[in-house]
Coordinates of C-alpha atoms in Angstrom, one line a residue:
X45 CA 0.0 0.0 0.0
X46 CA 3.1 2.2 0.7
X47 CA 4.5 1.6 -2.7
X48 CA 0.9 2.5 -4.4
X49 CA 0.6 5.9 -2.6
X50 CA 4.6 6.8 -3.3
X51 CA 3.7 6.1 -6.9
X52 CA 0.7 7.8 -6.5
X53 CA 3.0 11.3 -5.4
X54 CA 0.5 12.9 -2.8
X55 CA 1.3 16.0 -2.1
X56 CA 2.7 16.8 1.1
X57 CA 1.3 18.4 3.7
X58 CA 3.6 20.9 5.9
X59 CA 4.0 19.8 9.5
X60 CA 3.4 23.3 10.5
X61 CA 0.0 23.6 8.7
X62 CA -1.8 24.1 12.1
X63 CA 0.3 27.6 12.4
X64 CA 0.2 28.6 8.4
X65 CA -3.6 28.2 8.7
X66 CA -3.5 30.4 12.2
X67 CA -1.6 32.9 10.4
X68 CA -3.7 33.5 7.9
X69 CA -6.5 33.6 9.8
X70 CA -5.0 36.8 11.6
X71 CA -4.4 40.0 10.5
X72 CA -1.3 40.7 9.0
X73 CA -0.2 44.5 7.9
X74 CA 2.4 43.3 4.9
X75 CA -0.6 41.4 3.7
X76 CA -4.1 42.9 4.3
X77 CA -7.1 41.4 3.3
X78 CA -7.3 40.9 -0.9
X79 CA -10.3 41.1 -3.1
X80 CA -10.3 38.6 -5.2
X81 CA -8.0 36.1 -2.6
X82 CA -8.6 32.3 -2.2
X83 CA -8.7 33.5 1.4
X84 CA -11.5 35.3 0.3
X85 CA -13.3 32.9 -1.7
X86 CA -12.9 30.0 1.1
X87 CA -14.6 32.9 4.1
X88 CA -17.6 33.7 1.8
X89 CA -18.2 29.8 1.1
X90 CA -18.0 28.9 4.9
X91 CA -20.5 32.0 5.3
X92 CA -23.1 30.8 2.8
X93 CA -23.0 27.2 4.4
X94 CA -23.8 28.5 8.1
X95 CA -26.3 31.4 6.6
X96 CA -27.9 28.8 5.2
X97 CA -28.5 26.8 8.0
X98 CA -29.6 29.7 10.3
X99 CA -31.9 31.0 7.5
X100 CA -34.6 30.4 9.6
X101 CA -33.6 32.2 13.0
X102 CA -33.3 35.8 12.6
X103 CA -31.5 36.4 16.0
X104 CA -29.1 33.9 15.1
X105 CA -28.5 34.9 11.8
X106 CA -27.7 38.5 12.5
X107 CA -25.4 37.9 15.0
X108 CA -23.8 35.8 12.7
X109 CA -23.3 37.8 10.1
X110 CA -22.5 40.6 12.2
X111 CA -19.6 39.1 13.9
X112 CA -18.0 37.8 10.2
X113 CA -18.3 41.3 8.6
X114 CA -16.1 42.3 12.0
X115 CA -14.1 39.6 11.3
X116 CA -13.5 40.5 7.7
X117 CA -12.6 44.4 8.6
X118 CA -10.1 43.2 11.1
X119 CA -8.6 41.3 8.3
X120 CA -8.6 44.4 6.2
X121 CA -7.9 47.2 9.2
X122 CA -6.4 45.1 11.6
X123 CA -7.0 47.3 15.4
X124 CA -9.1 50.0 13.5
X125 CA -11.8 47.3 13.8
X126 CA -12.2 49.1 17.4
X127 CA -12.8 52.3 15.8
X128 CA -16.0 50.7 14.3
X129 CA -17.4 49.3 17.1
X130 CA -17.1 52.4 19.2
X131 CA -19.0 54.4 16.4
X132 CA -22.0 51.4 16.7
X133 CA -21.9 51.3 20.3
X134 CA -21.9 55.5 20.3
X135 CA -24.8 55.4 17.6
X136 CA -27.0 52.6 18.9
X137 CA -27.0 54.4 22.6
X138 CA -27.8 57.3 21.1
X139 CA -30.3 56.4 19.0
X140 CA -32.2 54.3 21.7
X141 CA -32.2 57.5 24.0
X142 CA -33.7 59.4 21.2
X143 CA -36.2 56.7 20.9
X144 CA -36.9 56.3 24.4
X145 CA -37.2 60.0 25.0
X146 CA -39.9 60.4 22.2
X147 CA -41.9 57.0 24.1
X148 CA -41.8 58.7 27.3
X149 CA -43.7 61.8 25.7
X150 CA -45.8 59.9 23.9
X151 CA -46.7 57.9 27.4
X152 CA -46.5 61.0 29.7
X153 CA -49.0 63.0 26.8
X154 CA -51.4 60.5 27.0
X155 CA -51.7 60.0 31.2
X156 CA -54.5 62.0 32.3
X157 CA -54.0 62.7 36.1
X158 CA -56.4 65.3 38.1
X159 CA -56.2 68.9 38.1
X160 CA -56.0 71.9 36.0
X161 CA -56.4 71.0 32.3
X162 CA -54.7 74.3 31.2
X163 CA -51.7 73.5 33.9
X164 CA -51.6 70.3 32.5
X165 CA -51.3 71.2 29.0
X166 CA -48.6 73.9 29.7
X167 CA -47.0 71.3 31.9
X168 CA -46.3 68.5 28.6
X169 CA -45.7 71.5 27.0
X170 CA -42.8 72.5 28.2
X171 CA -41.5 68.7 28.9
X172 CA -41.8 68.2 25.2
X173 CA -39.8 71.0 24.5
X174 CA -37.2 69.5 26.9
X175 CA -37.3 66.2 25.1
X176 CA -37.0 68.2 22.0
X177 CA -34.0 70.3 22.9
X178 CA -32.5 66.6 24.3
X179 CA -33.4 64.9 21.0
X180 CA -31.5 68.0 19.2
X181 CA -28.3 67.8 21.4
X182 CA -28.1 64.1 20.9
X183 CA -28.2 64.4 16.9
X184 CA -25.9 67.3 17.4
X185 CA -23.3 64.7 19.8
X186 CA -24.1 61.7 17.0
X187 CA -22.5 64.2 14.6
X188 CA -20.1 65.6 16.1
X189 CA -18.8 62.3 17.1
X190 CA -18.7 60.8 13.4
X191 CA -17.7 64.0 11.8
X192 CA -14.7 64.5 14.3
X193 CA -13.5 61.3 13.4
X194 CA -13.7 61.8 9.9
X195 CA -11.8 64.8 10.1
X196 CA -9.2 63.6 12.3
X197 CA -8.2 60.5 9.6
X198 CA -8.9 62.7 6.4
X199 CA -6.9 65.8 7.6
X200 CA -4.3 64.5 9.6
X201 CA -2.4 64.1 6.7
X202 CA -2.8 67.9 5.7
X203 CA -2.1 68.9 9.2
X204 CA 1.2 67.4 9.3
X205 CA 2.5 68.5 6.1
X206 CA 1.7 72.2 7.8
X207 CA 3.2 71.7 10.8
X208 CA 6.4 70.0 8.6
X209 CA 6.1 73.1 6.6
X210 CA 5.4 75.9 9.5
X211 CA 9.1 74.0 11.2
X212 CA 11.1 73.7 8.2
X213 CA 11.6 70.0 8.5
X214 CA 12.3 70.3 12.0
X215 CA 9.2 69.1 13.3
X216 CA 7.8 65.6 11.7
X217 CA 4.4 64.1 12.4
X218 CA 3.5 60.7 11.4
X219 CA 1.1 60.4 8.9
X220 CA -2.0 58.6 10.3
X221 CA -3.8 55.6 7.1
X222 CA -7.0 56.2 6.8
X223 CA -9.4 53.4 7.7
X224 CA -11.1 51.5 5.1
X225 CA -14.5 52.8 4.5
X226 CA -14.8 54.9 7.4
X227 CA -16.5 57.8 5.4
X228 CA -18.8 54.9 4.6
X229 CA -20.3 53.4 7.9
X230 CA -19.5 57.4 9.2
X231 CA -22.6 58.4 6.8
X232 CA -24.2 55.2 7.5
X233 CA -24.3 55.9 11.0
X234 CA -25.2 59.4 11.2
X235 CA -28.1 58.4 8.5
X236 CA -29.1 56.0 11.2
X237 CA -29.6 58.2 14.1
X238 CA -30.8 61.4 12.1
X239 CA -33.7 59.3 10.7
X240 CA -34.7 58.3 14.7
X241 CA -34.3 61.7 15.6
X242 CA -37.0 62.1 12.9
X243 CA -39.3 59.1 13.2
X244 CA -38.6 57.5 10.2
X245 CA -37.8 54.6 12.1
X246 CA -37.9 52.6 15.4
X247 CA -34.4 52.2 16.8
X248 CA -33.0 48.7 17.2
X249 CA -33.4 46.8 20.2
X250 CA -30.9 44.2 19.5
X251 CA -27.3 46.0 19.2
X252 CA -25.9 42.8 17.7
X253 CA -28.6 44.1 14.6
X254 CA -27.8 47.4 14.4
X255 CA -24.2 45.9 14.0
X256 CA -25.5 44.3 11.1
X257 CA -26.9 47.2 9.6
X258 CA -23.6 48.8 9.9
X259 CA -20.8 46.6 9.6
X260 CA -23.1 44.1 7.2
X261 CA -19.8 43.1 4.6
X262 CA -20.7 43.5 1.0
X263 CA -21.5 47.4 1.4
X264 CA -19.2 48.1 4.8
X265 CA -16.0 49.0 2.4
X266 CA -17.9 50.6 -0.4
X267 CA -21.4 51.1 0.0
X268 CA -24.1 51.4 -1.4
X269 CA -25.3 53.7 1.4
X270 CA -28.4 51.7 2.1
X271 CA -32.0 53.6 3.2
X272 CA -32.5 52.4 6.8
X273 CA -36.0 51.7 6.8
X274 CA -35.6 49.5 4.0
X275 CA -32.5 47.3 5.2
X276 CA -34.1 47.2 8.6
X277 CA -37.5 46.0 7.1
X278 CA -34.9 43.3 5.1
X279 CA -33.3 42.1 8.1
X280 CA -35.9 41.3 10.7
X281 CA -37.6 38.8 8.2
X282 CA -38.4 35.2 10.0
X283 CA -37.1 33.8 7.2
X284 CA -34.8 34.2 4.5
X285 CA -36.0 32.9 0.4
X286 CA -33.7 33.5 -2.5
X287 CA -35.5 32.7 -5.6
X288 CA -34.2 31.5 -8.9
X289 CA -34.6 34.8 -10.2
X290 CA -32.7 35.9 -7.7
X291 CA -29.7 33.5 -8.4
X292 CA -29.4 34.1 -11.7
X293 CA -29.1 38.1 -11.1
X294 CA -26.7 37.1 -8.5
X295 CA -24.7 35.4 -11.1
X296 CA -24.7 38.4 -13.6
X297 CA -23.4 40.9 -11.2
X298 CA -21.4 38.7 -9.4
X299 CA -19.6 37.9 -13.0
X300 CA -19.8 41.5 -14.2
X301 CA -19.0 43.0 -11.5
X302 CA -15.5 40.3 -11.2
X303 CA -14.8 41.4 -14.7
X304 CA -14.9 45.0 -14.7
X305 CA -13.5 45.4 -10.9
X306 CA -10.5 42.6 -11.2
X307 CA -9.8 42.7 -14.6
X308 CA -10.9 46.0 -16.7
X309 CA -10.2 48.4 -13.7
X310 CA -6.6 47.1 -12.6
X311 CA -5.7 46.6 -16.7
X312 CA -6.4 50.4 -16.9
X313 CA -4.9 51.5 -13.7
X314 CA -1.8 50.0 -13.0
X315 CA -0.6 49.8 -16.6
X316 CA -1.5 53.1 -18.0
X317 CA -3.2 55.7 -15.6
X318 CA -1.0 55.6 -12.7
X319 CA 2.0 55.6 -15.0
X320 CA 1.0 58.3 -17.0
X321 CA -0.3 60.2 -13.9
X322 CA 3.5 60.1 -12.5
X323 CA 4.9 61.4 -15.6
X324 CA 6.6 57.9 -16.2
X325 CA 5.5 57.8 -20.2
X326 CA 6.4 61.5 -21.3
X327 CA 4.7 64.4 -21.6
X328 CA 2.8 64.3 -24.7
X329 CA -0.3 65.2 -24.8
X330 CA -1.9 62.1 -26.3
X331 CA -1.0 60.6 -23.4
X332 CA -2.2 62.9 -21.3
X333 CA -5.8 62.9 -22.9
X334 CA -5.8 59.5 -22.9
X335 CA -5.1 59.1 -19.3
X336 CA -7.9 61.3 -18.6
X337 CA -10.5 58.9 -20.2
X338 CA -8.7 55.7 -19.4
X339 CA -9.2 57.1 -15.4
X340 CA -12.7 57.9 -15.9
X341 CA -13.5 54.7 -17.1
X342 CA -11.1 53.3 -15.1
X343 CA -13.0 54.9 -11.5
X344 CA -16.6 53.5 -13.0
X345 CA -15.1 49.7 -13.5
X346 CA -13.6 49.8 -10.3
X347 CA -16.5 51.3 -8.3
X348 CA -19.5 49.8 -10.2
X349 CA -18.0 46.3 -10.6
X350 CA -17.2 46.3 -6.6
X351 CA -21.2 47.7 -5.9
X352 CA -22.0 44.8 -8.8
X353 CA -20.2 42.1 -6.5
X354 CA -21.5 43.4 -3.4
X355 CA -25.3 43.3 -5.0
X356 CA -24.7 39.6 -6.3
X357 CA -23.1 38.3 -2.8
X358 CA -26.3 40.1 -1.1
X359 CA -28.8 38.7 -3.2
X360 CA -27.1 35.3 -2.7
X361 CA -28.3 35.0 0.8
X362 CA -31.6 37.4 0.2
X363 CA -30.4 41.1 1.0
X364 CA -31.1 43.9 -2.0
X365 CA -29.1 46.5 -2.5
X366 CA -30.2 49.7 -3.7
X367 CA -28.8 50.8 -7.3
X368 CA -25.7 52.9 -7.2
X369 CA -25.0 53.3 -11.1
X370 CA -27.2 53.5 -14.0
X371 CA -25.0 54.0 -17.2
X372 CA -23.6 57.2 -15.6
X373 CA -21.4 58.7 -18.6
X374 CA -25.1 58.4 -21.0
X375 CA -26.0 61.2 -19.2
X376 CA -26.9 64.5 -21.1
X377 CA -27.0 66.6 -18.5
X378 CA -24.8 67.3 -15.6
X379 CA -27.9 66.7 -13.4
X380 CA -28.6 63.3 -15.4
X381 CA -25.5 62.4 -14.3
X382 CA -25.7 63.3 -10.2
X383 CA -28.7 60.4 -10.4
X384 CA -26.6 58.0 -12.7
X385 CA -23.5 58.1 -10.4
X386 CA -23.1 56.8 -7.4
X387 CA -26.8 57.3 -6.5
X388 CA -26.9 56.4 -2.8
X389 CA -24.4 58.8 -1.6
X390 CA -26.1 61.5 -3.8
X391 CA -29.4 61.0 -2.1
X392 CA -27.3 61.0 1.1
X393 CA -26.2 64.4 0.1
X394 CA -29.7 65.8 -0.3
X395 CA -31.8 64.1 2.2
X396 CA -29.0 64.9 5.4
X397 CA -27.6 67.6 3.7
X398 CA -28.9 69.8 1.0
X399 CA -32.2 69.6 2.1
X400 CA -31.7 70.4 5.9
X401 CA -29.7 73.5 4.5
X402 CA -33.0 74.9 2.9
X403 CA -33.0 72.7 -0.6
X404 CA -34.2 75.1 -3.1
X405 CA -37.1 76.6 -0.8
X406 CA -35.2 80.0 0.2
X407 CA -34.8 81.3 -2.7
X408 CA -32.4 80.9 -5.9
X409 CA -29.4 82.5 -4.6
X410 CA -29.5 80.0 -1.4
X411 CA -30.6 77.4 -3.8
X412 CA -27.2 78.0 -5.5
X413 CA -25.5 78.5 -2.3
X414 CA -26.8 75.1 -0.6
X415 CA -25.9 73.4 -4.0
X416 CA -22.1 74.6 -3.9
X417 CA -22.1 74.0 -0.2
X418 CA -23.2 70.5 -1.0
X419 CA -21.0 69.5 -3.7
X420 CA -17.8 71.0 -1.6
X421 CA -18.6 69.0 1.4
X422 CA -19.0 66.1 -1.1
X423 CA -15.3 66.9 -2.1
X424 CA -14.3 67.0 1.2
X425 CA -15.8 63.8 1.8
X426 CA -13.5 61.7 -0.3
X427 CA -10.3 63.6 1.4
X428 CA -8.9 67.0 2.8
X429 CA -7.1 68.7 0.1
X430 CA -7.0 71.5 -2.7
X431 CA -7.9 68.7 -5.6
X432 CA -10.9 67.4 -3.4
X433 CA -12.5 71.0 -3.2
X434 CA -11.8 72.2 -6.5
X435 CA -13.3 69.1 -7.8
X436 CA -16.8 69.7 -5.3
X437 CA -16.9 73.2 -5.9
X438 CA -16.8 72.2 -10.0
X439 CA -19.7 69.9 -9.9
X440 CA -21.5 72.5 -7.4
X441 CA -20.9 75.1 -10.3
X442 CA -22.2 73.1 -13.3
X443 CA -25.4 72.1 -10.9
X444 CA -25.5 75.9 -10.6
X445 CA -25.2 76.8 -14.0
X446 CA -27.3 73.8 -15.2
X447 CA -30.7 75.7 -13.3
X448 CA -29.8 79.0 -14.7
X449 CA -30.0 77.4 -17.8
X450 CA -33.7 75.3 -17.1
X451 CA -34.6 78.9 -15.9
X452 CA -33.6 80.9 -19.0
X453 CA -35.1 78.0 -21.1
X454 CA -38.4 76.5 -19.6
X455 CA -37.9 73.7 -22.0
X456 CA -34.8 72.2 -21.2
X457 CA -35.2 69.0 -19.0
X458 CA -33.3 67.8 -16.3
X459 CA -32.4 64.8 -17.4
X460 CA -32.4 65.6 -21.4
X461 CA -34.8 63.6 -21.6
X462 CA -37.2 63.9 -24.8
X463 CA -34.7 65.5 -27.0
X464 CA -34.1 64.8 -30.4
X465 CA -31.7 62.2 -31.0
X466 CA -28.8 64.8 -32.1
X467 CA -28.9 67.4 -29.3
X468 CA -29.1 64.3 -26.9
X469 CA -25.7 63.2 -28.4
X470 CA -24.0 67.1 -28.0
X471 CA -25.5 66.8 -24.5
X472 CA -23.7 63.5 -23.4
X473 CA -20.7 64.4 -25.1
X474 CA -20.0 67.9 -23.4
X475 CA -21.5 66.1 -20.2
X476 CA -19.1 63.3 -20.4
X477 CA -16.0 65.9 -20.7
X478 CA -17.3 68.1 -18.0
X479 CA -17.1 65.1 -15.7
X480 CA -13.6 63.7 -17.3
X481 CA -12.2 67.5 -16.6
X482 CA -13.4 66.9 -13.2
X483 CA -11.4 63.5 -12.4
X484 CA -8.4 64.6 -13.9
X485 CA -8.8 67.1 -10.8
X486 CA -9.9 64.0 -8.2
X487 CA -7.0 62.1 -9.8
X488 CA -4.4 64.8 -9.5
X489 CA -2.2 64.5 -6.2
X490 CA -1.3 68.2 -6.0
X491 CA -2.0 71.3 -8.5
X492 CA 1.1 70.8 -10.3
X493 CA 0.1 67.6 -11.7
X494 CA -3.5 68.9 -12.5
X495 CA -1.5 71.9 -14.3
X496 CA 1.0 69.8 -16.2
X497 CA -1.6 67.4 -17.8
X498 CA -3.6 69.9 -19.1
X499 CA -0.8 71.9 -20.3
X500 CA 0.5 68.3 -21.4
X501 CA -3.0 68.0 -23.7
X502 CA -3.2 71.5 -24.8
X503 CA 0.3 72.5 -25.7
X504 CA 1.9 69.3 -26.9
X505 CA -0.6 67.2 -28.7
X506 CA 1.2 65.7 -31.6
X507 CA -0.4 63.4 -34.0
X508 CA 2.3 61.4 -34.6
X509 CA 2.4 59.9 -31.2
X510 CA -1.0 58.4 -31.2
X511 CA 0.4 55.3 -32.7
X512 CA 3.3 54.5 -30.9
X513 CA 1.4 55.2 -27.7
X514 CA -1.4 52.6 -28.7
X515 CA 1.1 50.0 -29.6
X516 CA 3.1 50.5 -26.3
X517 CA -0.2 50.2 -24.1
X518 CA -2.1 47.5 -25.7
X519 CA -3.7 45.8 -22.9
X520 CA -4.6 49.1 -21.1
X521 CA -6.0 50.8 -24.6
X522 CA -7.5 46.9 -24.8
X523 CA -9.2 46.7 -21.6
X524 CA -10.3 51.1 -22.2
X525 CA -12.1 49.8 -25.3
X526 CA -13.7 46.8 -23.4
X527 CA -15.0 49.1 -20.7
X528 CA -16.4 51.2 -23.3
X529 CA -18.4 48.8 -25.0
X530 CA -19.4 47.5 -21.7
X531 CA -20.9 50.9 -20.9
X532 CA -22.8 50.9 -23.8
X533 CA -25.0 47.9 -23.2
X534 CA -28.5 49.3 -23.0
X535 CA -30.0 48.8 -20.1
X536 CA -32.5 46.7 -21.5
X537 CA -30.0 44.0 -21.9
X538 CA -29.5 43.4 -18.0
X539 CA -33.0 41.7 -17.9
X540 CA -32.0 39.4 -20.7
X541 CA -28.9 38.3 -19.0
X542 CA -30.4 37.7 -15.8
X543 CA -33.1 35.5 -17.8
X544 CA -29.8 33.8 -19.3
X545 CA -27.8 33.4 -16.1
X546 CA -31.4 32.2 -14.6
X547 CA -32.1 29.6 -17.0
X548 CA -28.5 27.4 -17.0
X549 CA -29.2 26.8 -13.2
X550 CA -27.5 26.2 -10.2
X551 CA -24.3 23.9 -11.8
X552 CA -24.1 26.4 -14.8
X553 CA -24.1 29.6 -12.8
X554 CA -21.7 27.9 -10.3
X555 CA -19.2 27.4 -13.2
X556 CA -19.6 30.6 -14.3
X557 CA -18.8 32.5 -11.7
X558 CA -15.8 29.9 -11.1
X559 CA -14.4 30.9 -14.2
X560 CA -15.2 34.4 -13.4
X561 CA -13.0 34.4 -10.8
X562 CA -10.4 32.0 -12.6
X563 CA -9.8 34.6 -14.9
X564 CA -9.5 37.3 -12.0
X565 CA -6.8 35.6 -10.4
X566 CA -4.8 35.0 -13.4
X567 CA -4.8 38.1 -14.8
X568 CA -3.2 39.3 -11.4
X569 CA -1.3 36.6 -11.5
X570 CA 0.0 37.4 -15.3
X571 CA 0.1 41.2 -15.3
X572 CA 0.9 42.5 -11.4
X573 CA 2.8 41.9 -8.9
X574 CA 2.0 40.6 -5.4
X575 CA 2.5 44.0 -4.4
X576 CA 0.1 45.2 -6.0
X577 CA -3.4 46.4 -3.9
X578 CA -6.5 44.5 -4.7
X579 CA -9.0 46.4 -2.8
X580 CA -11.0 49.2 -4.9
X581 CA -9.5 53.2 -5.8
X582 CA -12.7 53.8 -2.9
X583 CA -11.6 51.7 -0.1
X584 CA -9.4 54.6 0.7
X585 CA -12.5 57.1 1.1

């Protein structure tokens, strides 16, 4: 039998396989959590087993998934893992006071003891203006907690290049990384509470839920921003049903989303944009230009594909996840495009943020106001820096200038929408520029870059270099074209492919999205090196 099984050649398996298996297990800083990983692959199979098995008990089920997203974001974080659970423990308390507060008046408002009925009526009165003021102070601290944070990560960078500056080299701070996502669950969080502060919904009882709300692990990195009535209404089902339908939609965006964000995005990014970005392939302005729309199409793969997987794994074990892109660059207006792009974090911005600030019901210079107010806060939101705000105050002056223009011309639509087929085209295409001059801002690490590409485009453009630049970036230029094409699928084609992906069934979407990720993990394996990040361009925001 010993001869057989040498002839055989078994592998071998590593005395120490107890400790490699620990290690990787733990979080490691040289080696942070990959997306797509077979570490990765092996967690979400061993999640979907034991989901399934406590589809039926809610309690269980949510504490479950709760405690492997905080798994997960110690993988990726490491101790920053404690930073989330302080904001959930901060926000649930919160948010139960808020509640309890506003039963207290209901119950102390409905108690009819004796004596004077105008005494009495002065009396709840005043203690509902008490529990109002409260109610106000604790939205206030819930704010002022996640906000702080926010600006303590996002500008501690800024604040020690001043103080480096201020000293003359004399005095160095250490630049603090900014947690994965934490703009993310910050919004999330302050969402959560604003939205009991209003009565829009009932706060949680269960903190292990509201930690599933928050930390839940397809949108913790990246979103989608989720509505919390409708998540919350989602998880405290009895029982959990994924359909057919639903498996073959999962298998669409979980193989889309795969292709664009492992493949399409990194081909783009690592072998043309960031090189081009750093000066590394000349100055020319072909180049230049080129980089521009590679990066634009490059930041759509990489966010849209990662919102596509996140969809797919959640529809897996029955969760929805709002839309967050809708063929953004069709859009023929820069307003189109603000409800194309990104769509959760733009409601976000209007329901907490524009709206509060007076929306458009003060007036059209404070309607103009709140709108560049908006958009620069929106900038600030992705980081603390000159690029960030040039890039919000831009989008808040084309939103500006985009209702001057509906007001000047009654006719013109929001959206474009009814045009003639030619003006629509005009409208897409000086849309689609206005938003590619915007990321090369976004993209930009400093103002001299931002100034050297566009002086790059518009004072060395050469047409003789257009083919030698093609030739030298084939799979970049490759994967550009493939994410244009991509983008212009109609949108009437999604239901077909989910009708597709539905009908091979459960072995046939299986193998698909096995050779999905196949592909994923050799084209890192081809084209990058093991240095190289896996995690999305928005991890970092």
């Amino acid at each position: 039998m010993d001869g057989i099984l040498h002839s055989i050649g078994l592998p071998e398996i590593s005395p120490l396989w107890k400790e490699h298996l620990a290690s990787a297990m733990l979080y490691d800083p040289a080696a942070p959590l990959q997306i797509p990983s077979a570490f990765m692959l092996a967690s979400l199979l061993l999640f979907l087993l034991v989901h399934g098995i406590l589809h039926r008990r809610r309690a269980a089920r949510n504490l479950f998934t709760a405690l492997f997203s905080l798994y997960l974001y110690n993988k990726l974080a490491g101790a920053y893992v404690l930073l989330l659970l302080f904001i959930a423990v901060s926000d649930f308390l919160i948010a139960r006071a808020i509640g309890g507060s506003s039963l207290h008046e209901a119950d102390d408002s409905g108690h009819h003891a004796p004596g004077n009925d105008e005494t009495k009526t002065s009396t709840a009165s005043e203690h509902a203006d008490r529990q109002a003021r409260r109610n106000r102070l604790l939205l206030a601290l819930s704010v002022a907690v996640n906000v702080s944070i926010l600006v303590f990560f996002k500008a501690n960078g800024v604040f020690a290049d001043f103080v480096g500056a201020l000293s003359n080299g004399n005095l160095t701070l250490r630049h603090i990384a900014v947690p994965a996502g934490i703009s993310f669950f910050c919004f999330q969080s302050i969402s959560y509470v604003a939205d009991a502060y209003h009565g829009k919904i009932s706060p949680l009882r269960r903190f292990s839920d509201y930690l599933f709300l928050l930390a839940f692990f397809p949108k913790m990195f990246l979103g989608p921003l989720v509505r919390n009535s409708d998540f919350i209404a989602q998880m405290q089902r009895g029982d959990i049903t994924v359909t057919k339908e639903d498996c073959g939609e999962a298998t669409r965006l979980i193989v889309s989303g795969l292709l664009k964000f492992c493949i399409l995005s990194k081909l783009m990014g690592q072998m043309f944009v960031t090189p081009a970005f750093a000066g590394a392939l000349g100055e020319d302005g072909f180049t230049a230009l080129m980089a521009v729309y590679a990066f634009t199409f490059q930041l759509y793969c990489d966010f849209s594909g990662y919102t596509n997987l996140a969809s797919g794994i959640s529809l897996l074990i029955g969760y929805r996840l709002p839309l967050n892109f809708r063929l953004p660059y069709h859009s023929a207006t820069i307003t189109e495009f603000w409800r194309r792009w990104h769509i959760t974090l733009s409601s976000w911005l209007r329901d907490y943020l524009y709206i509060p600030l007076g929306g458009s019901r003060r007036g059209t210079v404070r309607t103009y106001l709140n709108l560049l107010l908006t958009m620069l806060l929106g900038g600030l939101w992705h980081g603390v820096g000159i690029m960030f705000v040039l890039w919000g105050l831009w989008h808040g002056v084309l939103l500006c200038l985009h209702k001057l223009w509906m007001r000047i011309v009654p006719e013109a639509a929001p959206t474009g929408s009814g045009l003639p087929l030619w003006r629509r085209a005009i409208g897409v295409a000086v849309t689609f520029n206005a938003v590619a001059f915007g990321w090369l801002m976004f993209r930009s690490p400093d103002w001299s870059t931002f100034t050297q590409m566009l002086h790059s485009i518009f004072c060395n453009f050469t047409p003789e270099t257009v083919t030698p630049v093609l030739a030298a970036n084939t799979p970049a230029f490759s994967a550009l074209a493939a994410a244009v094409l991509l983008h212009a699928l109609p949108s009437s084609a999604l239901p077909r492919l989910d009708r597709l992906c539905t009908s091979v069934r459960l072995p046939g979407q299986a193998f698909l999205i096995a050779l999905a990720i196949w592909l994923a993990l050799q084209c890192r394996a081809i084209f990058f090196s093991a240095a190289t990040s896996a995690l999305p361009i928005y991890a970092n925001f």
